[in-house]
Amino acid sequence: VIYCEKDSHKGIIIGKNGAMLKRISTRAREDMEKFFQCHINLRCWVKVKEGWRNREGLIHNFGLD
């Protein structure tokens, strides 16, 4: 899941006809395959969660603290 702050950001991340999301997920999958040395089936979703960057609990859950 890719979280963003606003619905307008969601459109930017997805891109025209999903092109940007495909590019993001392809590069993430390739990096994971190199790291784990096996085939990865990666599915990505973009969700809006307003204020997620300001909520310490969420930051901790993401491992970003």
PDB file of C-alpha atoms in Angstrom:
ATOM      1  CA  VAL A   1       0.000   0.000   0.000  1.00  0.00           C
ATOM      2  CA  ILE A   2       1.233   3.446  -0.886  1.00  0.00           C
ATOM      3  CA  TYR A   3      -0.318   6.053   1.419  1.00  0.00           C
ATOM      4  CA  CYS A   4      -0.775   9.664   0.391  1.00  0.00           C
ATOM      5  CA  GLU A   5      -2.200  12.706   2.183  1.00  0.00           C
ATOM      6  CA  LYS A   6      -4.766  13.928  -0.374  1.00  0.00           C
ATOM      7  CA  ASP A   7      -6.948  12.506  -3.116  1.00  0.00           C
ATOM      8  CA  SER A   8      -5.186  14.770  -5.621  1.00  0.00           C
ATOM      9  CA  HIS A   9      -1.873  13.110  -4.679  1.00  0.00           C
ATOM     10  CA  LYS A  10      -3.404   9.717  -5.413  1.00  0.00           C
ATOM     11  CA  GLY A  11      -3.964  10.718  -9.034  1.00  0.00           C
ATOM     12  CA  ILE A  12      -0.368  11.867  -9.348  1.00  0.00           C
ATOM     13  CA  ILE A  13       0.968   8.591  -7.944  1.00  0.00           C
ATOM     14  CA  ILE A  14      -1.252   6.492 -10.216  1.00  0.00           C
ATOM     15  CA  GLY A  15      -0.517   8.636 -13.269  1.00  0.00           C
ATOM     16  CA  LYS A  16      -2.187   8.607 -16.663  1.00  0.00           C
ATOM     17  CA  ASN A  17      -3.673   5.157 -17.317  1.00  0.00           C
ATOM     18  CA  GLY A  18      -1.762   3.826 -14.287  1.00  0.00           C
ATOM     19  CA  ALA A  19       1.634   4.377 -15.906  1.00  0.00           C
ATOM     20  CA  MET A  20       3.339   5.914 -12.856  1.00  0.00           C
ATOM     21  CA  LEU A  21       2.048   3.261 -10.452  1.00  0.00           C
ATOM     22  CA  LYS A  22       3.220   0.559 -12.856  1.00  0.00           C
ATOM     23  CA  ARG A  23       6.682   2.145 -12.988  1.00  0.00           C
ATOM     24  CA  ILE A  24       6.866   2.407  -9.190  1.00  0.00           C
ATOM     25  CA  SER A  25       5.696  -1.169  -8.620  1.00  0.00           C
ATOM     26  CA  THR A  26       7.967  -2.611 -11.326  1.00  0.00           C
ATOM     27  CA  ARG A  27      11.064  -0.980  -9.826  1.00  0.00           C
ATOM     28  CA  ALA A  28      10.068  -2.053  -6.315  1.00  0.00           C
ATOM     29  CA  ARG A  29       9.510  -5.629  -7.517  1.00  0.00           C
ATOM     30  CA  GLU A  30      12.865  -5.705  -9.312  1.00  0.00           C
ATOM     31  CA  ASP A  31      14.660  -4.453  -6.191  1.00  0.00           C
ATOM     32  CA  MET A  32      12.908  -7.059  -4.041  1.00  0.00           C
ATOM     33  CA  GLU A  33      13.773  -9.843  -6.500  1.00  0.00           C
ATOM     34  CA  LYS A  34      17.450  -8.864  -6.373  1.00  0.00           C
ATOM     35  CA  PHE A  35      17.402  -8.764  -2.583  1.00  0.00           C
ATOM     36  CA  PHE A  36      15.511 -12.035  -2.035  1.00  0.00           C
ATOM     37  CA  GLN A  37      16.920 -13.759  -5.153  1.00  0.00           C
ATOM     38  CA  CYS A  38      13.550 -15.164  -6.202  1.00  0.00           C
ATOM     39  CA  HIS A  39      10.485 -14.186  -8.229  1.00  0.00           C
ATOM     40  CA  ILE A  40       8.134 -11.736  -6.484  1.00  0.00           C
ATOM     41  CA  ASN A  41       4.471 -11.104  -7.312  1.00  0.00           C
ATOM     42  CA  LEU A  42       3.902  -7.548  -6.078  1.00  0.00           C
ATOM     43  CA  ARG A  43       0.497  -5.878  -5.967  1.00  0.00           C
ATOM     44  CA  CYS A  44       0.258  -2.196  -5.093  1.00  0.00           C
ATOM     45  CA  TRP A  45      -2.633  -0.040  -3.938  1.00  0.00           C
ATOM     46  CA  VAL A  46      -2.739   3.704  -3.388  1.00  0.00           C
ATOM     47  CA  LYS A  47      -4.818   4.867  -0.427  1.00  0.00           C
ATOM     48  CA  VAL A  48      -5.567   8.295   1.006  1.00  0.00           C
ATOM     49  CA  LYS A  49      -4.953   8.632   4.740  1.00  0.00           C
ATOM     50  CA  GLU A  50      -5.096  12.301   5.686  1.00  0.00           C
ATOM     51  CA  GLY A  51      -2.541  13.379   8.257  1.00  0.00           C
ATOM     52  CA  TRP A  52      -0.668  10.044   8.316  1.00  0.00           C
ATOM     53  CA  ARG A  53       2.704  11.800   8.447  1.00  0.00           C
ATOM     54  CA  ASN A  54       1.730  13.564  11.683  1.00  0.00           C
ATOM     55  CA  ARG A  55       0.525  10.460  13.536  1.00  0.00           C
ATOM     56  CA  GLU A  56       3.360   8.845  15.492  1.00  0.00           C
ATOM     57  CA  GLY A  57       1.621   5.467  15.758  1.00  0.00           C
ATOM     58  CA  LEU A  58       1.411   5.111  11.989  1.00  0.00           C
ATOM     59  CA  ILE A  59       5.002   6.244  11.511  1.00  0.00           C
ATOM     60  CA  HIS A  60       6.107   3.597  14.016  1.00  0.00           C
ATOM     61  CA  ASN A  61       4.024   0.889  12.281  1.00  0.00           C
ATOM     62  CA  PHE A  62       5.705   1.733   8.979  1.00  0.00           C
ATOM     63  CA  GLY A  63       9.136   1.376  10.607  1.00  0.00           C
ATOM     64  CA  LEU A  64      10.028   4.978   9.801  1.00  0.00           C
ATOM     65  CA  ASP A  65      10.865   6.212  13.289  1.00  0.00           C
TER      66      ASP A  65
END
